[in-house]
PDB file of C-alpha atoms in Angstrom:
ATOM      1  CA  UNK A   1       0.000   0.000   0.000  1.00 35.00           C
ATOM      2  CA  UNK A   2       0.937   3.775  -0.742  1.00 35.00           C
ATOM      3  CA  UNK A   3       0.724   6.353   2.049  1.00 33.00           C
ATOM      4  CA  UNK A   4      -1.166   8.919   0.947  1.00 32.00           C
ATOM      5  CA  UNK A   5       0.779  11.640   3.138  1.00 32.00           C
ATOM      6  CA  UNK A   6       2.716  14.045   1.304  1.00 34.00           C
ATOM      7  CA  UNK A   7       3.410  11.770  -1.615  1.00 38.00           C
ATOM      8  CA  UNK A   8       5.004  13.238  -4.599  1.00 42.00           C
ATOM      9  CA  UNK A   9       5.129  10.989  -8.133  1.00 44.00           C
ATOM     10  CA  UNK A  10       6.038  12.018 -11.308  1.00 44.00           C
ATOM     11  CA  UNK A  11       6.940  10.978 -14.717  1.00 48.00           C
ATOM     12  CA  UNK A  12       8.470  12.044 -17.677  1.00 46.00           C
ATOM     13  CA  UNK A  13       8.178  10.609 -21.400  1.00 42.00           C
ATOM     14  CA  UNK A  14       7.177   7.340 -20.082  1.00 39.00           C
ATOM     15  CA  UNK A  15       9.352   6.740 -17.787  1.00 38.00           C
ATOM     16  CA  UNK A  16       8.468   7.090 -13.664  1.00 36.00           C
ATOM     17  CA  UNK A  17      10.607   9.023 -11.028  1.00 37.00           C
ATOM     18  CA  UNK A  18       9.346   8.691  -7.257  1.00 35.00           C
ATOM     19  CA  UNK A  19      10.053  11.665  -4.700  1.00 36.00           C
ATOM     20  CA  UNK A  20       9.449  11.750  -1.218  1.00 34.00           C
ATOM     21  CA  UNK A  21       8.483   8.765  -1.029  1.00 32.00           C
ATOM     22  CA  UNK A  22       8.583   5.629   1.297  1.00 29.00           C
ATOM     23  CA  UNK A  23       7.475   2.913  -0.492  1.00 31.00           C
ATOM     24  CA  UNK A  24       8.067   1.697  -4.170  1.00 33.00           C
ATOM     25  CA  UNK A  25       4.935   1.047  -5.635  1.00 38.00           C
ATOM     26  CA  UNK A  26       5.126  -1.725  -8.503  1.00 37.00           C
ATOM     27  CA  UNK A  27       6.482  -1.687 -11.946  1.00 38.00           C
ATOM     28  CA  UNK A  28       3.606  -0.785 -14.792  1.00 42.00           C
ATOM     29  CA  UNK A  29       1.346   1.568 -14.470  1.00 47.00           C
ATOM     30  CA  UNK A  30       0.659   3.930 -11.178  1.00 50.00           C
ATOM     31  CA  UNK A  31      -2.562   3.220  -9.336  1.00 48.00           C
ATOM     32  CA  UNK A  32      -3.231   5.991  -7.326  1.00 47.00           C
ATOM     33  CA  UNK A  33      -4.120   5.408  -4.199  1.00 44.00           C
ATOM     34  CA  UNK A  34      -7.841   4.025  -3.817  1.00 35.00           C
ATOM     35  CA  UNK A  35      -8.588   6.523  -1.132  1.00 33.00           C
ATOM     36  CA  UNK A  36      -9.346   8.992  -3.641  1.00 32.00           C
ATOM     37  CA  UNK A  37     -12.959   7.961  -4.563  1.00 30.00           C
ATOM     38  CA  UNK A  38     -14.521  10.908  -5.921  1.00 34.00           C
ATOM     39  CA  UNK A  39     -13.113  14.226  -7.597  1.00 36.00           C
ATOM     40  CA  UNK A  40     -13.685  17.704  -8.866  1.00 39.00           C
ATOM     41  CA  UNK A  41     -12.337  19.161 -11.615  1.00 39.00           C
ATOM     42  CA  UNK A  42     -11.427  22.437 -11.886  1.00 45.00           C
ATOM     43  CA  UNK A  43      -9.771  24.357 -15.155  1.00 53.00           C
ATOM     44  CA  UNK A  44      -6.091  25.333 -14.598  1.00 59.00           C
ATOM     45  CA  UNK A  45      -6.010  29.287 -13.052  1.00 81.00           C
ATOM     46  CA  UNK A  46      -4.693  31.563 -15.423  1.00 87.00           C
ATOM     47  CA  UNK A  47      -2.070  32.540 -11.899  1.00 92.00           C
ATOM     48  CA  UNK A  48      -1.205  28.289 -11.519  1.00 94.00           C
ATOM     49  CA  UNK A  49      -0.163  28.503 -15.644  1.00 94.00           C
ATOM     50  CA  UNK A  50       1.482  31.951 -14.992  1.00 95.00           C
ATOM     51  CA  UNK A  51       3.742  30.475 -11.958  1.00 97.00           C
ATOM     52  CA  UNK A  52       4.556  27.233 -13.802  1.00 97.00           C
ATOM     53  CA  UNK A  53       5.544  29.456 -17.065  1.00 98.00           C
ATOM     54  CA  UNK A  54       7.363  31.751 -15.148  1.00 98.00           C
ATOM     55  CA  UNK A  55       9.383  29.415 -13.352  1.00 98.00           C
ATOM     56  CA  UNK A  56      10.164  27.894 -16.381  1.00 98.00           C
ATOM     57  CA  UNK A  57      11.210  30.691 -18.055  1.00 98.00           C
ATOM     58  CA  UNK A  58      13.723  31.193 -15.140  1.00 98.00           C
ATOM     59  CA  UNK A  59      15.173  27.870 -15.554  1.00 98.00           C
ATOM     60  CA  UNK A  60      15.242  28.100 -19.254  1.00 98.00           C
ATOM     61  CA  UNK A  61      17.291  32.027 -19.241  1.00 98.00           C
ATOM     62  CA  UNK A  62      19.720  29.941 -17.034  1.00 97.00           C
ATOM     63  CA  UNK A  63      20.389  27.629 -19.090  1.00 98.00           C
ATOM     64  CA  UNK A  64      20.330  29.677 -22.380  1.00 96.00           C
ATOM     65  CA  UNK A  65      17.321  28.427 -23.874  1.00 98.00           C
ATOM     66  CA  UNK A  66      14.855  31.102 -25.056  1.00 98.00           C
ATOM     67  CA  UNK A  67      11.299  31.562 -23.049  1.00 98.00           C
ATOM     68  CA  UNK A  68       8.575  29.820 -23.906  1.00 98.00           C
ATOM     69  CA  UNK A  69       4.928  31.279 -24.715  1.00 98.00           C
ATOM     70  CA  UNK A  70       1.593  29.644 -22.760  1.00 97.00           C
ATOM     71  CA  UNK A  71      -0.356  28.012 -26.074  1.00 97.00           C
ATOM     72  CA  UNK A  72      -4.132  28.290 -25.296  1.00 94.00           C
ATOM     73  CA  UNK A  73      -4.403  25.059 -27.045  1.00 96.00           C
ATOM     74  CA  UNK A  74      -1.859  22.905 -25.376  1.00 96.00           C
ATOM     75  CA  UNK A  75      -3.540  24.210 -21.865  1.00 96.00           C
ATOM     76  CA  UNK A  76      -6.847  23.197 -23.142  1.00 95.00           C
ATOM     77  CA  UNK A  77      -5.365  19.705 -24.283  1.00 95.00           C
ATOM     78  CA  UNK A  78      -3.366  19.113 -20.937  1.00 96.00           C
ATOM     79  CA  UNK A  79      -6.224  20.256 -18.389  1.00 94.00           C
ATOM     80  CA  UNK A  80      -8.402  17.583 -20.745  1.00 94.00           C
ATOM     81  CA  UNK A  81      -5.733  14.886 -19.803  1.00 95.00           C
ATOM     82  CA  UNK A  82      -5.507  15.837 -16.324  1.00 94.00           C
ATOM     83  CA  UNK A  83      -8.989  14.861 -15.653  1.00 91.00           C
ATOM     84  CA  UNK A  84      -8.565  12.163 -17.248  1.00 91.00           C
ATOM     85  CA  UNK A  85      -5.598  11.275 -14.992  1.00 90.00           C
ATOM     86  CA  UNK A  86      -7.655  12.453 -12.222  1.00 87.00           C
ATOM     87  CA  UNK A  87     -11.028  10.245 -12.941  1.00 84.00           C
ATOM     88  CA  UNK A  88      -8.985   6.928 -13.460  1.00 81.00           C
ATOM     89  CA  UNK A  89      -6.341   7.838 -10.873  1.00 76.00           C
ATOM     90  CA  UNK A  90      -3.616   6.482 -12.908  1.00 80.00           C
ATOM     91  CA  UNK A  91      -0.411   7.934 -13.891  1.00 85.00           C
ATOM     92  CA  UNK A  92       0.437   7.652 -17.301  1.00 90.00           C
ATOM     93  CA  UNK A  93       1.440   9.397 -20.625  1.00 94.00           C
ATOM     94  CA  UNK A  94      -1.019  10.046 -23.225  1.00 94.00           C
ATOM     95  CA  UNK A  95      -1.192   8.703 -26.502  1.00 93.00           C
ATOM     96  CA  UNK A  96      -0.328  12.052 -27.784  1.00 91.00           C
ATOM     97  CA  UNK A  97       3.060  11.987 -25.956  1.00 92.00           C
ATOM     98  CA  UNK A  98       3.910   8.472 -26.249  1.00 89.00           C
ATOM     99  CA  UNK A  99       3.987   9.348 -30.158  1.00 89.00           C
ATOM    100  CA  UNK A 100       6.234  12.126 -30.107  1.00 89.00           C
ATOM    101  CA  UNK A 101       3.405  15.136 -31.025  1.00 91.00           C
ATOM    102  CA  UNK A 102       4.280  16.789 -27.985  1.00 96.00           C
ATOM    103  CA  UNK A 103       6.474  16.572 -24.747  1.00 96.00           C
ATOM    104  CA  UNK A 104       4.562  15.852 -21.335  1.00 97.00           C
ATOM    105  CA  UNK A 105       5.389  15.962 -17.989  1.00 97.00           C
ATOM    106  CA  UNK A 106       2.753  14.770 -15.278  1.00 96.00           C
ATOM    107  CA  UNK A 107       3.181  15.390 -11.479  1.00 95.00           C
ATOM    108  CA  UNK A 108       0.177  13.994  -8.926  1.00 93.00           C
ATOM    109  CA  UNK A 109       0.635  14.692  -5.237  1.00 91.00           C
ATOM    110  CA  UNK A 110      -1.928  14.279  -2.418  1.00 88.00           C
ATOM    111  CA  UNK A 111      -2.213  17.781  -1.422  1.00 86.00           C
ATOM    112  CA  UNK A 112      -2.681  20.932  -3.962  1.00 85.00           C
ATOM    113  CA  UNK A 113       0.733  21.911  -5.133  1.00 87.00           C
ATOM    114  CA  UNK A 114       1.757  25.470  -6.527  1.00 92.00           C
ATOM    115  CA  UNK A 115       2.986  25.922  -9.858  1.00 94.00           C
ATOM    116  CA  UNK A 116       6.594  26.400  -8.884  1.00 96.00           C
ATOM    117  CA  UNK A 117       6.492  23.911  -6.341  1.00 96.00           C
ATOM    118  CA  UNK A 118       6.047  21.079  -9.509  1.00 96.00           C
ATOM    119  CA  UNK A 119       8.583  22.986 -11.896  1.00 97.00           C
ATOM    120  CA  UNK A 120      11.297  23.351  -8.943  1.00 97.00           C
ATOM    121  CA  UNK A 121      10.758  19.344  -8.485  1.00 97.00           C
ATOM    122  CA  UNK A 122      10.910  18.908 -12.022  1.00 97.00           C
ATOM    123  CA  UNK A 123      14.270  20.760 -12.177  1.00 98.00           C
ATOM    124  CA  UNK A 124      15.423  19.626  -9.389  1.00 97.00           C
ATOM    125  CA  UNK A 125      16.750  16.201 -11.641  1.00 97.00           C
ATOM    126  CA  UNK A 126      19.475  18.935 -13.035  1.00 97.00           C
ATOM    127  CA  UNK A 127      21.217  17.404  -9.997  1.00 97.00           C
ATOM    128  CA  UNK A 128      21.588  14.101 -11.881  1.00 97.00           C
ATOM    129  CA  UNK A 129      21.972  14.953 -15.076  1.00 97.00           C
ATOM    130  CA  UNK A 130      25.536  15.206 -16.618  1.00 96.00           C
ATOM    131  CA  UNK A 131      26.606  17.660 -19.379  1.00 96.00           C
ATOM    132  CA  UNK A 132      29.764  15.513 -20.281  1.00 95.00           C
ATOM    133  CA  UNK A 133      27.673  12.607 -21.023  1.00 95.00           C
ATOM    134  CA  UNK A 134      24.293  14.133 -22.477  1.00 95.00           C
ATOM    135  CA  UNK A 135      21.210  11.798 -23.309  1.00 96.00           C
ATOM    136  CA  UNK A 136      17.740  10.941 -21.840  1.00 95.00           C
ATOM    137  CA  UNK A 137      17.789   9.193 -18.698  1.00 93.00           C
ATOM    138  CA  UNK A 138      14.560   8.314 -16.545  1.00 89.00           C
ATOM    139  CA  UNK A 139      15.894  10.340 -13.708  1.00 95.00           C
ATOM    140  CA  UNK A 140      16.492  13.342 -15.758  1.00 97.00           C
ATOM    141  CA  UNK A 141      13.526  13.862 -17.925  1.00 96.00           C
ATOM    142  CA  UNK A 142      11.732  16.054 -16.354  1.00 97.00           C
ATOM    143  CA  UNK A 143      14.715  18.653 -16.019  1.00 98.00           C
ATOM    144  CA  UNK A 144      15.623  18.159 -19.824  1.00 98.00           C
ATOM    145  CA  UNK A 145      12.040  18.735 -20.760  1.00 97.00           C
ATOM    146  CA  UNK A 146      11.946  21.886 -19.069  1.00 98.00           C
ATOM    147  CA  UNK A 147      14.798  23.610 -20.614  1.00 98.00           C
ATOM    148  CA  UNK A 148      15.245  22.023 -24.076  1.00 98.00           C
ATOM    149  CA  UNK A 149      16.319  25.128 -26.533  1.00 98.00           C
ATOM    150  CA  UNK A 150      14.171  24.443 -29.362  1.00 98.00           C
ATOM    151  CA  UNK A 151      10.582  23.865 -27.299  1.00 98.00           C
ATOM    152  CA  UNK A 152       8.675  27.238 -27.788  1.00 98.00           C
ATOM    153  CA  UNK A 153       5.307  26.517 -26.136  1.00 98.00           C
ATOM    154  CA  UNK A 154       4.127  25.289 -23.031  1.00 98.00           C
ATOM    155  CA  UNK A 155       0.367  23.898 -21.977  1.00 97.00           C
ATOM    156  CA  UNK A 156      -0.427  23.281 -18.124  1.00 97.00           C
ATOM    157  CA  UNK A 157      -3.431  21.727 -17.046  1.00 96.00           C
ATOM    158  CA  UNK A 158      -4.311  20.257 -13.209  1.00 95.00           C
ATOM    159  CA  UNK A 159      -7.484  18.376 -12.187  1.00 92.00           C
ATOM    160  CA  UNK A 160      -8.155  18.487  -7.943  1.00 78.00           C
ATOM    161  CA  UNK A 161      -9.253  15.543  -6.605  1.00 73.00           C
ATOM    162  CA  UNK A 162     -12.442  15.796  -3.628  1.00 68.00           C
ATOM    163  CA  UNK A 163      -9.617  14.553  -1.241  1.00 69.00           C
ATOM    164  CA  UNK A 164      -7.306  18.035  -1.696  1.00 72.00           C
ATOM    165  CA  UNK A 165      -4.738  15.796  -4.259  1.00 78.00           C
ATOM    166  CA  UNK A 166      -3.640  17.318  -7.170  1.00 90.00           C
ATOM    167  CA  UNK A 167      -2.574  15.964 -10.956  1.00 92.00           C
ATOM    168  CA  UNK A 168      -0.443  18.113 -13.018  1.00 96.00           C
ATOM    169  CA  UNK A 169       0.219  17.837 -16.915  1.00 97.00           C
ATOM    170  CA  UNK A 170       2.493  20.266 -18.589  1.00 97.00           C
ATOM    171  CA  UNK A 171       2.577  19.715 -22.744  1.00 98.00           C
ATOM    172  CA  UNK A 172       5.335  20.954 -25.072  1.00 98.00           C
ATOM    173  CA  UNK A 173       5.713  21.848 -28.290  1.00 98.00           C
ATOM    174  CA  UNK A 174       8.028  20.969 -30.347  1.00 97.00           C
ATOM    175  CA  UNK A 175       8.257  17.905 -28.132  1.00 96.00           C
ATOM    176  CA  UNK A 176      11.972  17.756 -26.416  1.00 96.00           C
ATOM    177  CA  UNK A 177      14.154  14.733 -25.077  1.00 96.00           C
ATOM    178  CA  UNK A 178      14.581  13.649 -28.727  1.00 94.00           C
ATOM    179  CA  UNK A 179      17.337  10.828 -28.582  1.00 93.00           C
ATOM    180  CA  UNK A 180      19.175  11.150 -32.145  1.00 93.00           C
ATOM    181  CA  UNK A 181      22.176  12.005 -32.091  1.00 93.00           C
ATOM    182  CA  UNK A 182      23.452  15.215 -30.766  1.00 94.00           C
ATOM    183  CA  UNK A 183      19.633  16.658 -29.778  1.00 97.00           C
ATOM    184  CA  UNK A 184      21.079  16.586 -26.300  1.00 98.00           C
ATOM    185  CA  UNK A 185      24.295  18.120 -26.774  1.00 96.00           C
ATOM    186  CA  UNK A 186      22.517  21.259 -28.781  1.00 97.00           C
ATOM    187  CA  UNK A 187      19.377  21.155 -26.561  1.00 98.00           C
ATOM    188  CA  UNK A 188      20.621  20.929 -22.681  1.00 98.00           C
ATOM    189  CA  UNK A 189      23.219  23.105 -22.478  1.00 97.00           C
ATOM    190  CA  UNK A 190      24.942  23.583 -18.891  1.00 96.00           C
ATOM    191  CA  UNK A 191      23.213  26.916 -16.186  1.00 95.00           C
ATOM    192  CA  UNK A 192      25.520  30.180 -16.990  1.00 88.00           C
ATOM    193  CA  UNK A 193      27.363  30.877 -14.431  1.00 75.00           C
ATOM    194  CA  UNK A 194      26.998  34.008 -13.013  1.00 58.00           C
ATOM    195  CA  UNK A 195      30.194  36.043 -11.943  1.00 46.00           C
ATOM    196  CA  UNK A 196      29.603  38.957  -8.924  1.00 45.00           C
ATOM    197  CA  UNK A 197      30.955  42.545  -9.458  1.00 47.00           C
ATOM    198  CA  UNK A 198      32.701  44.169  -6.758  1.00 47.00           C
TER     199      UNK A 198
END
């Protein structure tokens, strides 16, 4: 069993990443937990989009990739998937993703969490990714995602569950974490580092 308290899952192109967590739930699919038994759905706030955009942008100026724009259409297309996520309660990447038409990254945690809250635990893989030896890894897709150069738009949607839980789907487009050769290498580049004046 999965304790609901502050649980934090998320996965990127497929592939599942588990934070804060004490448990390892099985290999497939993600059941949420069965606890949630009813929820309401609610369209993304134009301020949640806003904060998630923003703090991408932030990330992305760091790591010299130009911003990206909020696409009305991707948002409408991501909050449709995150009540989908949110009605069957499992974690998993859409059709739409799984065949390269977009990027996705999906977040669910059982309390409502703020826009830069899910980008800063998105990033937060930059940690474990390394710039010597650039390609996709499980444990890094989120981050790469986030601040691949040649993405220009972003879509966020969330669905709330009854129980205060929360799923999160960000879409991108054009779709990053491309695996031919050298897409890393021209798409992830390394944070600027930032030298203080006296």
């Amino acid at each position: 069993d999965v304790s609901i308290a502050e649980v934090f899952i998320c996965l990127s192109n497929g592939k599942r990443n588990i934070r804060l967590l004490h448990v390892i739930p099985p290999h497939g699919t993600l059941k949420v937990p069965l606890i949630i038994t009813l929820h309401r759905l609610h369209p993304v706030s134009k301020q949640f989009a806003e904060e998630v955009l923003r703090s991408h942008n932030e990330y992305r100026r760091s790591h010299q990739a130009p911003p990206l724009k909020l696409s009305s259409k991707l948002s409408r297309e991501a909050a449709r998937y995150a009540e989908s996520l949110a009605s069957t309660r499992i974690l998993k990447h859409s059709v739409e993703s799984s065949r390269g038409s977009c990027g996705e990254n999906l977040a669910w945690a059982s309390y409502d969490q703020p826009g830069k809250d899910v980008a800063d635990r998105w990033y937060d893989e930059v940690k474990q990714y390394s710039f010597n030896n650039p390609g996709f890894s499980s444990g890094t897709g989120h981050f790469t995602a986030m601040v691949w150069k040649s993405t220009t738009k972003l879509g966020v949607g969330k669905a709330t569950a009854s129980d205060g839980s929360s799923f999160v789907v960000a879409r991108y487009f054009p779709a990053g974490n491309v695996t031919n050769k050298g897409h890393f290498d021209s798409n992830v580049l390394p944070a600027k580092t930032t030298t203080a004046t006296p």
